mmCIF file of C-alpha atoms in Angstrom:
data_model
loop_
_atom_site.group_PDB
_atom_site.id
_atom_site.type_symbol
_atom_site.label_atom_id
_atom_site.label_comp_id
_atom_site.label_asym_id
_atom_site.label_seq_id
_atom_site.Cartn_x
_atom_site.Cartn_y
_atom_site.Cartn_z
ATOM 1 C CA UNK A 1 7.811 -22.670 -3.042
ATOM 2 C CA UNK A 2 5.246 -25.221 -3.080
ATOM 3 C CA UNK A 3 2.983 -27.117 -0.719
ATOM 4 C CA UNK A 4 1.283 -30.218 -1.226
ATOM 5 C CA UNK A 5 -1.845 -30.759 0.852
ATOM 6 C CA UNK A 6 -2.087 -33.609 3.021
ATOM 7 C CA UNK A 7 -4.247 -36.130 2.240
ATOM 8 C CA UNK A 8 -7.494 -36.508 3.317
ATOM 9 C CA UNK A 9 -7.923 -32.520 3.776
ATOM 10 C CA UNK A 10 -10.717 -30.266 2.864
ATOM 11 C CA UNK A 11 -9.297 -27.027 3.280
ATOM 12 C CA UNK A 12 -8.502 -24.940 0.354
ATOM 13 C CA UNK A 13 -5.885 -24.992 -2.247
ATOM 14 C CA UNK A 14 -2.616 -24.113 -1.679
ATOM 15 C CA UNK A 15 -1.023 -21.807 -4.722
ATOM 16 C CA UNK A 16 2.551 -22.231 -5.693
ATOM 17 C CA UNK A 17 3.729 -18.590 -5.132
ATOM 18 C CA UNK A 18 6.147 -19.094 -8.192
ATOM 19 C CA UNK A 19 2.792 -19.669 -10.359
ATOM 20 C CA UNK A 20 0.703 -16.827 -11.954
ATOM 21 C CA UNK A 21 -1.340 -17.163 -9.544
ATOM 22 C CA UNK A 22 0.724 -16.572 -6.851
ATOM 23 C CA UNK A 23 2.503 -13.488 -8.530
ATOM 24 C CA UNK A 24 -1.127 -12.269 -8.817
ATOM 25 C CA UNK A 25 -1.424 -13.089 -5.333
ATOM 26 C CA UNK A 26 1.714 -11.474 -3.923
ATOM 27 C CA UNK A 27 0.945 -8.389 -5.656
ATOM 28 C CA UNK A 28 -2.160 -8.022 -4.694
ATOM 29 C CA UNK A 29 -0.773 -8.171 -0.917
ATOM 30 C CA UNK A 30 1.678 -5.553 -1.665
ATOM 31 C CA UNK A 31 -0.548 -3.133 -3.350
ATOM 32 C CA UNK A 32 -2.998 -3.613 -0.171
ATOM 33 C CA UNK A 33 -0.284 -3.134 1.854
ATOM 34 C CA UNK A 34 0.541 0.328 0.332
ATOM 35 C CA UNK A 35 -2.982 1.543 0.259
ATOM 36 C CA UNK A 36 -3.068 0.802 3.734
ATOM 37 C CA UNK A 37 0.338 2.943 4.138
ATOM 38 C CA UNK A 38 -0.978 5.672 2.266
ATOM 39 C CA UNK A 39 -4.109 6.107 3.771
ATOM 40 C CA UNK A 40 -2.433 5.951 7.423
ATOM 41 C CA UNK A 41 -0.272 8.826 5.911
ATOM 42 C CA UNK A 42 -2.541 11.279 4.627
ATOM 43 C CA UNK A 43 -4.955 10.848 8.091
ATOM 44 C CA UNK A 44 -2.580 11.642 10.078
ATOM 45 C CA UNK A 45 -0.907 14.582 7.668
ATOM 46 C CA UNK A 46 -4.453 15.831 7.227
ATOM 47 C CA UNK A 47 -5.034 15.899 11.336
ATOM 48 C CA UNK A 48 -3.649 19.576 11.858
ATOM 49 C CA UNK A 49 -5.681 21.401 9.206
ATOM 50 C CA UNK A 50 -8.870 19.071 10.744
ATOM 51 C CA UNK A 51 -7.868 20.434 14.585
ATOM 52 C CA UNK A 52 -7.682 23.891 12.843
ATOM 53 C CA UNK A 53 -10.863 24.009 10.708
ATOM 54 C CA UNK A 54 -12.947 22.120 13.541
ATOM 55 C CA UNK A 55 -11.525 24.322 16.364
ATOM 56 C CA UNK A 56 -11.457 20.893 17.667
ATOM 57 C CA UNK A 57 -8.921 20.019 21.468
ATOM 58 C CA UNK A 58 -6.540 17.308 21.165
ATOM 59 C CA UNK A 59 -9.088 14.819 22.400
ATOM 60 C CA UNK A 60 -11.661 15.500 20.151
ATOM 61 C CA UNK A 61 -9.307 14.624 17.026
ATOM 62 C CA UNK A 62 -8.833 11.587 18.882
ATOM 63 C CA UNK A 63 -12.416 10.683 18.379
ATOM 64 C CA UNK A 64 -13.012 11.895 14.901
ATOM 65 C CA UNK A 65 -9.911 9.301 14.123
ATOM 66 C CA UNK A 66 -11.321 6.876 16.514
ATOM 67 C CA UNK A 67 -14.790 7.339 14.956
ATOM 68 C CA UNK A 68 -12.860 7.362 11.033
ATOM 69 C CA UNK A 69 -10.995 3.744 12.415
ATOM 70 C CA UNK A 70 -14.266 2.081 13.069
ATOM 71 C CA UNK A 71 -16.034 3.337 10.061
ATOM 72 C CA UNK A 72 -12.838 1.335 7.787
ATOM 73 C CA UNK A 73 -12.616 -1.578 10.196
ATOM 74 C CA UNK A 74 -16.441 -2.166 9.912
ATOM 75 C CA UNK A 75 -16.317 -1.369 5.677
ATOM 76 C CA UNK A 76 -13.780 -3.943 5.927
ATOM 77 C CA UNK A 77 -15.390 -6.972 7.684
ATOM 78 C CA UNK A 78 -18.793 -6.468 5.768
ATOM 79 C CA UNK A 79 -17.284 -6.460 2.499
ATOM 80 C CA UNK A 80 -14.838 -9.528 4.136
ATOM 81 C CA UNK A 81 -18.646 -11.075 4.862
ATOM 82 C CA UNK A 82 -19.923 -10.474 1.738
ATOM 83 C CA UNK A 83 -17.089 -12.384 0.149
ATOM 84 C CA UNK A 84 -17.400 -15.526 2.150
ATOM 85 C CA UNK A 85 -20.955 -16.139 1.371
ATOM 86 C CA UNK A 86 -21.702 -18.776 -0.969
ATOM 87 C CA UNK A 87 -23.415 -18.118 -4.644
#
């Protein structure tokens, strides 16, 4: 699958997903992807023992996950940030 870009544009480089490149890219998506699975999977395996070793109600474990969301989402648009700056 390729793309070419029209012309006149300044926008960035499209990558031919049957390229190196785009292999890299792909997998890179897919391993994301997973980490993102896995992650999701062991909070919410590890929210029982939490409840039990906090002595914590139902709606407190919904803020320590709230409070565990908004630490990732935030990790995830400064280091998004960081990336976009120019050298």
């Amino acid at each position: 699958m390729t793309a070419e870009p029209a012309t006149g544009t300044t926008g960035p480089a499209l990558v031919a997903l049957r390229s190196p490149a785009g292999a890299a890219l792909v997998a890179a998506i897919v391993l994301a992807s997973l980490i993102g699975f896995l992650d999701a999977y062991m909070i919410n395996v590890a929210v029982p023992a939490i409840g039990r070793d906090l002595h914590a109600s139902i709606s407190r474990l919904q803020w320590v996950l709230t409070g565990y969301l908004v630490a990732v989402a935030s990790l995830c648009c400064a280091v998004q940030s960081r990336r976009r700056r120019p050298r």
